[in-house]
């Protein structure tokens, strides 16, 4: 750790290897003073490297490579973890990276970040299941609990596990609103209602970053910094397509309702979110420039820096300039929507002019160096970003101790108490949509689909044929259109209706044996016809098989409330406006179900949940 003792007895890390305590090495000084001192010592190349936020991969589940050229050769010190080995291995890798960083000229520590890892969804670009972390429901399930205290508690537990392996920036939460039911990332949101989403976001951020933070603001050595996304709101996508793909690059605001989509971001910033990520999409119909939000000066300088006075780190969504290689799986294109026709140097200049601080997914500092040397940006402009980046590193305590204990990591990640908390949140998020089992205690034999038979055997004898069962219990994923392409396959998009053959099969099953049906609502599925067929209909947002079966057998009461409307038909979805909440006609189940009757959509859109939350 290069730990030395100053003549006055103060312990410090000798990061510049000169045997004396420079101001940036002095743990007694404020983050602002230390950042200012270090900024004055940096070369342009070192500053540019700080503005790159690369990715790290491992091809093996329980190893990490010993070398990191982006760090040792280019000086990059921010990395998003795409894959993660076992906790102790990850902790040792963090420590190895910190050793490599400590050997550089000024010893600037590494900051590791991660997309969500505590849910049930696996997507190579947005959420991961590796690393052994305790599981709660997807964020949409956190919203279904309608319990900010529980959400804050679970987010704090998530932060403990992340810190244990060295992750100090959470590339979440999503403040996007789920007003377009077809969108493939609704599972990562806190629902359709701006008030509910705002309350959940504030609680989530407090849990990640800590209630009080450190002496320099909302972050401290025990914090995981929250990077809220995708400003100014990614939920209002044209026809529900996602801006990871060129055909989904346009936002859609036919109801002129941008202000509604900004409200959760306002709540997140008020709660102290340390960092912000703009999205890929083009905000069509908002009066702002029609280029991707990361390139968009109206979005970042006008709204985020201007209207909201945000002076924290702004990191672009990842790999928007050059795409990315996924080892062994192929190449993904750039997502530079609206500026793809421009030379790369002009695109970089637009990012800097828009006041972006970090280039997500990039490990090429020369892009920024060339922008300064060509006159497209000034070094003072770069200094403003580097100051923000350094402040977070100092506030997180990385300059004083970036190391973690591998043994403690193995004990912390997946600890019994956190696993139990995650299961509590799963249970609290489960929604009873319709029906009940009159006498579940009379069930002796079970037919199951998409449920572990060994788990089901705890509830009755599992049989292979529905006609031999007292009860059928079926778990289903919400419908979606299967698409070709490396990444497209992982995004559930398109139709929300089950194929006619599947609906007929379920009805036939229900005619053979009483049916308990549980649908994973990563999007608002069209369930029309199923409540009449199923004896019991549940909605889940990520829950273990035994938690679902406990609800089926009356051993636990489903405690969740729908965080969005469930539409009655695809026609109603297609006729709704992408930016307007509660806009599908005659929904099958309404937001907040099961509960007292909700007010009409216009009232709900203005925030009917203030009193409840």
XYZ file of C-alpha atoms in Angstrom:
613
model
C 0.000 0.000 0.000
C 3.069 2.333 0.060
C 2.015 3.288 3.599
C 4.321 5.795 5.338
C 4.129 7.878 8.501
C 4.443 11.650 8.307
C 6.706 13.372 10.830
C 3.597 14.477 12.759
C 2.426 10.870 13.024
C -0.136 10.901 10.172
C -0.222 7.683 8.141
C -0.460 8.241 4.398
C -0.016 6.366 1.135
C 3.078 7.555 -0.714
C 1.415 7.460 -4.105
C 3.999 9.574 -5.920
C 6.878 7.557 -4.452
C 8.880 10.529 -3.176
C 8.878 9.766 0.576
C 6.964 12.918 1.532
C 3.262 13.615 2.038
C 1.920 15.687 -0.845
C -1.372 17.512 -0.217
C -3.325 15.018 -2.353
C -1.919 12.217 -0.171
C -2.928 13.927 3.089
C -6.019 12.160 4.541
C -6.728 15.154 6.798
C -7.500 17.531 3.931
C -10.873 17.902 2.213
C -11.647 16.131 -1.027
C -11.761 19.508 -2.769
C -8.259 20.490 -1.599
C -6.781 17.109 -2.464
C -8.410 17.054 -5.903
C -7.136 20.555 -6.666
C -3.576 19.579 -5.716
C -3.610 16.414 -7.802
C -5.224 18.115 -10.788
C -2.310 20.577 -10.915
C 0.167 17.675 -11.126
C -1.487 15.824 -14.016
C -0.353 15.809 -17.612
C -2.914 16.153 -20.392
C -2.535 12.426 -21.125
C -3.245 11.546 -17.486
C -6.289 13.790 -17.455
C -7.603 12.232 -20.654
C -7.161 8.734 -19.194
C -9.308 9.687 -16.211
C -12.094 10.595 -18.631
C -12.224 7.024 -19.983
C -14.476 4.448 -18.303
C -13.547 1.113 -19.845
C -14.893 -2.424 -19.555
C -13.286 -5.537 -18.030
C -14.046 -9.109 -19.052
C -13.004 -12.577 -18.019
C -13.473 -15.644 -20.184
C -13.196 -17.996 -17.194
C -15.831 -17.972 -14.415
C -13.378 -18.001 -11.504
C -10.358 -16.132 -12.822
C -9.319 -12.704 -13.938
C -6.349 -11.886 -16.195
C -3.200 -10.792 -14.429
C -2.585 -7.926 -16.837
C -4.606 -4.809 -17.594
C -3.002 -2.895 -20.478
C -5.624 -0.139 -20.413
C -4.426 0.669 -16.901
C -0.687 0.027 -17.175
C -0.199 1.345 -20.722
C -2.919 3.988 -21.125
C -3.494 5.043 -17.520
C -7.262 4.310 -17.511
C -8.474 3.884 -13.925
C -12.261 3.335 -14.266
C -13.669 -0.018 -15.366
C -17.144 -1.525 -15.682
C -17.118 -5.231 -14.811
C -18.864 -7.241 -17.506
C -18.316 -10.569 -15.781
C -17.343 -11.384 -12.253
C -15.751 -14.456 -10.667
C -16.350 -15.787 -7.158
C -16.215 -13.104 -4.416
C -12.765 -13.937 -3.031
C -11.287 -14.079 -6.551
C -12.887 -10.751 -7.423
C -11.511 -9.178 -4.247
C -8.015 -10.410 -5.077
C -8.373 -9.038 -8.608
C -9.401 -5.664 -7.216
C -6.326 -5.680 -4.998
C -4.087 -6.653 -7.903
C -5.490 -3.798 -9.987
C -4.891 -1.407 -7.098
C -1.284 -2.614 -6.871
C -0.838 -1.944 -10.591
C -2.355 1.512 -10.139
C -0.165 2.276 -7.112
C 2.919 1.659 -9.241
C 2.023 4.399 -11.743
C 3.540 7.880 -11.601
C 0.932 9.380 -9.267
C -0.656 6.201 -7.927
C -4.253 7.104 -8.861
C -6.460 4.229 -7.621
C -8.860 2.261 -9.785
C -12.636 2.716 -9.529
C -14.652 -0.403 -10.389
C -18.290 -0.187 -11.440
C -21.046 -2.661 -12.237
C -24.475 -2.945 -13.807
C -27.140 -4.580 -11.582
C -26.254 -8.015 -10.168
C -28.891 -8.642 -7.506
C -31.912 -9.640 -9.595
C -33.134 -12.418 -11.884
C -32.463 -10.931 -15.331
C -29.326 -11.715 -17.327
C -28.470 -9.508 -20.294
C -24.888 -9.152 -21.611
C -25.314 -5.364 -21.803
C -27.599 -4.369 -18.923
C -27.654 -6.858 -16.022
C -25.603 -9.823 -14.846
C -26.049 -12.836 -12.607
C -22.375 -13.728 -12.008
C -20.563 -13.204 -8.722
C -22.810 -15.028 -6.258
C -24.719 -11.961 -5.050
C -27.873 -12.205 -2.964
C -31.032 -11.965 -5.046
C -34.003 -9.726 -4.676
C -36.623 -9.099 -7.339
C -35.903 -6.873 -10.310
C -36.181 -3.126 -9.548
C -39.744 -3.180 -10.889
C -40.441 -5.639 -8.060
C -38.961 -3.238 -5.535
C -41.548 -0.746 -6.758
C -44.247 -3.386 -6.302
C -43.498 -3.491 -2.564
C -44.390 0.240 -2.331
C -42.141 0.267 0.762
C -39.296 2.829 0.599
C -37.871 1.633 3.915
C -37.545 -1.939 2.682
C -36.035 -0.754 -0.589
C -33.443 1.357 1.254
C -32.582 -1.622 3.464
C -32.089 -3.924 0.493
C -30.063 -1.317 -1.427
C -27.781 -0.913 1.620
C -27.302 -4.691 1.673
C -26.491 -4.618 -2.050
C -23.911 -1.910 -1.357
C -22.239 -4.031 1.346
C -21.833 -6.906 -1.076
C -20.527 -4.674 -3.865
C -18.045 -2.910 -1.589
C -16.797 -6.259 -0.312
C -15.452 -7.177 -3.769
C -14.226 -3.666 -4.623
C -17.145 -2.246 -6.674
C -17.641 1.414 -5.763
C -19.933 2.729 -8.526
C -23.354 1.231 -9.281
C -24.318 1.870 -12.911
C -27.925 2.062 -11.733
C -30.678 2.811 -10.768
C -32.841 3.523 -13.792
C -35.057 6.578 -13.340
C -36.837 5.907 -16.635
C -40.620 5.601 -16.461
C -42.404 2.571 -17.931
C -44.997 4.519 -19.907
C -44.457 2.470 -23.088
C -45.501 -1.110 -22.213
C -43.564 -2.735 -25.071
C -40.157 -1.470 -23.958
C -37.687 -4.264 -23.215
C -36.103 -2.704 -20.116
C -39.126 -2.113 -17.915
C -37.838 -4.686 -15.406
C -35.031 -2.255 -14.512
C -37.396 0.655 -13.809
C -39.583 1.533 -10.837
C -42.764 1.516 -12.872
C -45.195 3.805 -14.624
C -46.140 6.282 -11.908
C -43.750 9.201 -11.371
C -44.534 9.523 -7.664
C -43.984 5.864 -6.859
C -40.802 5.783 -8.945
C -39.513 8.932 -7.234
C -40.041 7.505 -3.764
C -38.359 4.209 -4.679
C -35.414 5.941 -6.367
C -34.718 8.182 -3.394
C -34.784 5.187 -1.045
C -32.566 3.114 -3.343
C -29.973 5.875 -3.648
C -29.930 6.486 0.101
C -29.315 2.786 0.613
C -26.438 2.626 -1.890
C -24.699 5.839 -0.896
C -25.530 5.911 2.819
C -27.932 8.176 4.628
C -25.343 10.759 5.693
C -22.371 10.208 3.440
C -18.950 11.596 4.239
C -17.756 15.020 5.342
C -17.537 16.251 1.743
C -21.119 15.527 0.791
C -23.281 12.549 -0.063
C -20.415 10.083 -0.613
C -18.136 8.557 1.987
C -15.779 5.579 2.379
C -18.754 3.264 3.006
C -20.719 4.451 -0.039
C -21.327 2.908 -3.420
C -21.882 5.844 -5.782
C -25.155 5.712 -7.717
C -25.066 6.496 -11.451
C -28.703 7.244 -12.250
C -29.805 6.709 -15.857
C -30.895 7.335 -18.657
C -31.331 11.115 -18.515
C -33.667 12.761 -19.537
C -35.734 9.541 -19.580
C -35.556 6.406 -21.706
C -39.026 4.966 -21.168
C -40.803 6.937 -23.906
C -39.310 5.013 -26.816
C -40.952 4.964 -30.225
C -43.102 1.796 -30.420
C -41.252 0.435 -27.405
C -38.008 -0.306 -29.224
C -34.696 0.126 -27.416
C -31.963 2.604 -28.418
C -29.286 -0.073 -28.164
C -30.463 -0.673 -31.749
C -30.691 1.796 -34.606
C -34.393 1.073 -35.164
C -35.048 2.079 -31.543
C -33.022 5.268 -31.493
C -35.958 7.682 -31.324
C -37.767 8.857 -28.238
C -41.436 9.649 -28.733
C -43.397 12.386 -26.955
C -46.778 12.620 -28.713
C -48.319 13.774 -25.426
C -45.675 16.503 -24.921
C -45.041 14.902 -21.538
C -41.277 15.265 -21.014
C -41.821 17.054 -17.699
C -43.480 13.949 -16.272
C -40.441 11.843 -17.225
C -38.067 14.298 -15.567
C -39.721 14.002 -12.156
C -37.964 10.789 -11.050
C -34.616 12.298 -12.043
C -35.422 15.332 -9.927
C -36.071 13.019 -6.969
C -32.834 11.127 -7.610
C -30.791 14.332 -7.732
C -32.513 15.632 -4.600
C -31.527 12.355 -2.891
C -27.897 13.056 -3.790
C -27.234 10.748 -6.749
C -23.508 11.170 -7.328
C -23.404 10.474 -11.057
C -25.710 10.595 -14.085
C -25.735 8.688 -17.368
C -27.563 10.176 -20.373
C -29.120 7.671 -22.755
C -28.434 6.712 -26.362
C -31.805 7.860 -27.631
C -32.739 10.967 -29.593
C -35.343 13.084 -27.726
C -37.695 13.697 -30.645
C -40.542 16.124 -30.108
C -39.135 17.823 -27.002
C -37.802 21.047 -28.524
C -34.236 19.922 -27.842
C -31.643 19.089 -30.487
C -32.443 15.813 -32.233
C -29.180 14.004 -31.549
C -28.465 11.297 -28.996
C -28.673 12.558 -25.402
C -24.967 12.021 -24.732
C -24.053 14.375 -27.588
C -26.827 16.773 -26.745
C -25.862 20.107 -25.209
C -29.535 20.950 -24.668
C -29.941 17.822 -22.531
C -26.772 18.039 -20.420
C -25.811 21.711 -20.293
C -29.317 23.066 -20.606
C -31.282 20.666 -18.402
C -28.909 18.710 -16.189
C -26.203 21.305 -15.483
C -28.401 24.353 -15.968
C -31.900 23.736 -14.691
C -30.898 21.143 -12.060
C -27.468 22.601 -11.161
C -25.871 19.152 -11.231
C -22.097 19.339 -10.822
C -21.346 15.641 -10.465
C -19.881 13.189 -12.941
C -21.743 12.658 -16.218
C -20.750 9.405 -17.915
C -22.000 8.532 -21.377
C -23.869 5.340 -22.048
C -21.293 2.767 -23.071
C -19.572 2.262 -26.417
C -21.463 4.908 -28.303
C -18.383 5.958 -30.309
C -16.801 2.740 -31.534
C -19.040 -0.154 -30.598
C -17.430 -3.065 -28.826
C -16.023 -6.536 -29.231
C -17.441 -9.307 -27.073
C -14.684 -11.938 -26.983
C -15.820 -15.076 -28.751
C -19.270 -13.658 -29.514
C -18.861 -10.897 -32.070
C -18.834 -7.161 -32.668
C -21.537 -4.702 -31.682
C -21.904 -1.405 -33.571
C -21.506 2.132 -32.266
C -24.608 3.868 -30.923
C -23.842 7.407 -31.988
C -27.409 8.152 -33.049
C -27.955 11.425 -34.847
C -24.247 12.072 -35.419
C -23.165 8.832 -37.106
C -22.507 10.747 -40.324
C -19.900 12.965 -38.631
C -16.158 12.222 -38.407
C -15.110 10.673 -35.097
C -13.187 13.792 -34.088
C -16.348 15.901 -34.440
C -18.321 13.422 -32.377
C -15.728 13.642 -29.594
C -15.903 17.421 -29.795
C -19.684 17.307 -29.423
C -19.392 15.129 -26.319
C -16.979 17.557 -24.727
C -19.074 20.550 -25.755
C -22.083 18.869 -24.138
C -20.095 18.742 -20.854
C -19.690 14.976 -20.626
C -17.070 13.929 -18.049
C -16.438 10.296 -18.917
C -16.673 8.282 -22.122
C -18.362 5.000 -21.203
C -16.665 1.921 -22.631
C -13.701 3.841 -24.017
C -10.029 3.158 -23.284
C -8.589 5.583 -25.856
C -7.362 8.731 -24.091
C -5.958 9.918 -27.413
C -9.478 10.862 -28.505
C -9.553 13.560 -25.827
C -5.899 14.532 -26.244
C -6.467 15.076 -29.966
C -9.562 17.166 -29.256
C -7.506 19.536 -27.109
C -4.564 19.688 -29.473
C -6.828 20.334 -32.442
C -8.610 23.159 -30.648
C -11.994 21.387 -30.485
C -11.785 21.603 -26.686
C -9.658 23.498 -24.195
C -7.603 21.954 -21.433
C -9.649 24.022 -18.980
C -12.730 22.170 -20.214
C -10.948 18.851 -19.535
C -9.885 20.105 -16.093
C -13.525 20.687 -15.128
C -14.342 17.042 -15.814
C -11.220 15.676 -14.142
C -11.980 17.660 -10.993
C -15.427 16.038 -10.731
C -13.973 12.575 -11.340
C -11.248 13.004 -8.737
C -13.676 14.347 -6.156
C -15.644 11.101 -6.265
C -12.485 9.008 -5.943
C -11.408 11.014 -2.899
C -14.885 11.024 -1.329
C -15.120 7.251 -1.706
C -11.853 6.903 0.209
C -10.021 5.181 -2.636
C -6.866 7.255 -2.281
C -6.531 6.217 1.358
C -7.486 2.519 1.128
C -8.747 0.929 -2.101
C -8.106 -2.642 -0.939
C -10.618 -5.252 0.210
C -10.308 -8.465 2.235
C -10.875 -11.604 0.119
C -11.934 -13.657 3.135
C -14.403 -10.979 4.194
C -15.711 -10.811 0.621
C -16.420 -14.550 0.647
C -18.289 -14.175 3.950
C -20.213 -11.032 2.974
C -21.439 -11.864 -0.519
C -24.354 -14.242 -0.232
C -24.380 -14.149 3.571
C -27.416 -15.776 5.184
C -28.868 -12.512 6.460
C -28.702 -10.800 3.078
C -30.105 -13.828 1.278
C -33.003 -13.826 3.749
C -33.591 -10.121 3.190
C -33.634 -10.665 -0.577
C -36.186 -13.429 -0.149
C -38.319 -11.148 2.012
C -38.320 -8.537 -0.741
C -39.155 -11.196 -3.347
C -42.119 -12.291 -1.226
C -43.292 -8.744 -0.619
C -43.206 -8.001 -4.357
C -45.373 -10.945 -5.440
C -48.776 -9.749 -6.707
C -52.012 -11.687 -6.368
C -53.893 -10.787 -9.546
C -57.007 -12.927 -9.274
C -58.528 -16.005 -7.703
C -57.634 -18.230 -4.784
C -57.299 -21.915 -3.989
C -60.260 -22.877 -1.844
C -58.577 -25.806 -0.042
C -54.843 -25.914 -0.794
C -54.367 -28.318 2.109
C -56.312 -30.923 0.123
C -53.716 -30.953 -2.667
C -51.694 -34.183 -2.625
C -50.330 -34.411 -6.162
C -48.796 -31.674 -8.305
C -48.096 -31.176 -11.984
C -45.553 -28.371 -12.508
C -43.990 -26.484 -15.398
C -40.878 -24.302 -15.135
C -40.562 -25.135 -11.429
C -37.784 -27.238 -9.928
C -39.416 -30.639 -9.252
C -37.303 -31.091 -6.127
C -38.703 -27.839 -4.721
C -42.245 -28.790 -5.737
C -41.858 -32.148 -3.971
C -41.912 -30.317 -0.645
C -45.554 -29.400 -1.357
C -46.869 -32.682 -2.725
C -46.092 -35.648 -4.916
C -44.970 -34.442 -8.346
C -46.593 -36.289 -11.237
C -45.754 -36.243 -14.925
C -49.292 -35.894 -16.309
C -51.742 -33.122 -15.447
C -54.659 -35.553 -15.423
C -53.017 -37.349 -12.483
C -52.664 -34.160 -10.420
C -54.815 -32.395 -7.880
C -53.279 -29.085 -8.973
C -51.129 -27.731 -11.817
C -48.689 -24.941 -10.999
C -47.167 -23.232 -14.026
C -44.618 -20.420 -14.158
C -44.377 -18.447 -17.399
C -42.304 -15.582 -18.726
C -44.246 -12.625 -20.072
C -44.637 -12.905 -23.866
C -42.176 -11.263 -26.234
C -41.059 -11.568 -29.840
C -37.907 -13.634 -30.252
C -35.467 -11.806 -32.493
C -32.226 -12.602 -34.249
C -28.927 -10.995 -33.375
C -26.377 -11.331 -30.590
C -27.871 -8.607 -28.438
C -31.443 -8.472 -29.723
C -32.101 -11.931 -28.258
C -31.590 -10.594 -24.726
C -34.082 -7.713 -25.043
C -37.692 -8.790 -24.599
C -39.588 -6.536 -26.989
C -42.536 -6.550 -29.348
C -45.938 -8.122 -28.732
C -47.208 -8.489 -25.161
C -49.768 -11.170 -26.071
C -49.265 -14.896 -25.674
C -49.473 -16.794 -28.968
C -52.966 -18.116 -29.558
C -51.718 -21.700 -29.339
C -50.200 -21.081 -25.902
C -53.363 -19.458 -24.570
C -55.397 -22.418 -25.878
C -52.966 -24.851 -24.255
C -53.269 -23.112 -20.887
C -57.057 -23.105 -21.095
C -57.052 -26.805 -21.945
C -54.756 -27.467 -18.998
C -57.101 -25.510 -16.724
C -60.015 -27.613 -17.990
C -58.135 -30.759 -17.007
C -56.933 -29.789 -13.530
C -57.200 -26.699 -11.299
C -54.482 -24.312 -12.471
C -52.319 -21.882 -10.506
C -50.467 -19.644 -12.940
C -47.590 -17.252 -12.129
C -46.310 -14.866 -14.838
C -42.925 -13.138 -14.633
C -43.873 -9.539 -15.423
C -40.658 -8.088 -16.745
C -43.098 -6.172 -18.976
C -46.862 -5.556 -18.652
C -48.168 -8.739 -20.279
C -51.604 -8.999 -21.890
C -53.292 -11.681 -19.776
C -56.806 -11.378 -21.171
C -58.653 -14.700 -20.865
C -56.313 -16.204 -18.281
C -58.034 -14.948 -15.094
C -61.169 -16.838 -16.122
C -59.186 -20.025 -16.777
C -56.757 -20.096 -13.864
C -57.949 -20.852 -10.353
C -55.170 -18.542 -9.125
C -53.217 -15.944 -11.117
C -50.031 -14.391 -9.699
C -47.527 -11.891 -11.064
C -43.883 -11.991 -10.040
C -40.870 -9.794 -10.732
C -38.235 -12.326 -9.796
C -38.943 -14.847 -7.046
C -37.688 -18.278 -6.012
C -39.877 -21.283 -6.764
C -40.647 -21.968 -3.107
C -41.787 -18.364 -2.575
C -44.258 -18.749 -5.431
C -45.427 -22.104 -4.091
C -45.848 -20.667 -0.591
C -48.219 -18.096 -2.093
C -50.066 -20.774 -4.061
C -50.568 -22.904 -0.945
C -51.602 -20.005 1.269
C -48.482 -20.147 3.448
C -47.606 -16.532 2.610
C -49.789 -13.677 1.444
C -48.668 -11.978 -1.810
C -47.920 -8.456 -0.641
C -47.174 -6.601 -3.862
C -49.142 -4.050 -5.875
C -48.910 -3.668 -9.635
C -46.397 -0.912 -10.504
C -48.025 -0.457 -13.919
C -51.302 -1.139 -15.704
C -51.713 -4.513 -17.404
C -53.289 -3.764 -20.804
C -56.245 -5.743 -22.101
C -55.015 -6.024 -25.701
C -52.202 -5.168 -28.055
C -54.556 -2.882 -29.921
C -54.904 -0.788 -26.768
C -51.108 -0.651 -26.481
C -50.606 0.327 -30.100
C -53.167 3.116 -29.786
C -51.597 4.552 -26.614
C -49.033 7.372 -26.491
C -45.500 6.376 -25.571
C -44.860 9.224 -23.113
C -48.214 9.122 -21.299
C -48.764 6.979 -18.194
C -51.904 4.860 -17.831
C -52.845 5.527 -21.451
C -54.033 2.105 -22.633
C -57.821 1.862 -22.860
C -59.672 -0.417 -20.423
C -56.676 -2.152 -18.805
C -57.277 -5.657 -17.512
C -55.647 -4.843 -14.157
C -54.863 -1.340 -13.001
C -51.800 0.145 -11.357
C -51.925 -0.520 -7.614
C -53.970 -3.727 -7.968
C -55.059 -5.350 -5.710
C -56.182 -2.241 -3.837
C -59.033 0.211 -3.571
C -60.264 1.573 -6.939
C -57.789 3.962 -8.486
C -58.629 7.467 -9.710
C -58.803 8.064 -13.418
C -55.639 8.138 -15.520
C -55.326 11.898 -15.610
C -55.428 12.097 -11.816
C -52.963 9.246 -11.454
C -50.611 10.875 -13.909
C -50.523 13.905 -11.635
C -49.392 11.760 -8.730
C -52.064 9.960 -6.761
C -49.549 8.161 -4.560
C -48.364 11.140 -2.523
C -50.605 10.225 0.370
C -49.719 6.533 0.348
C -45.958 7.059 0.201
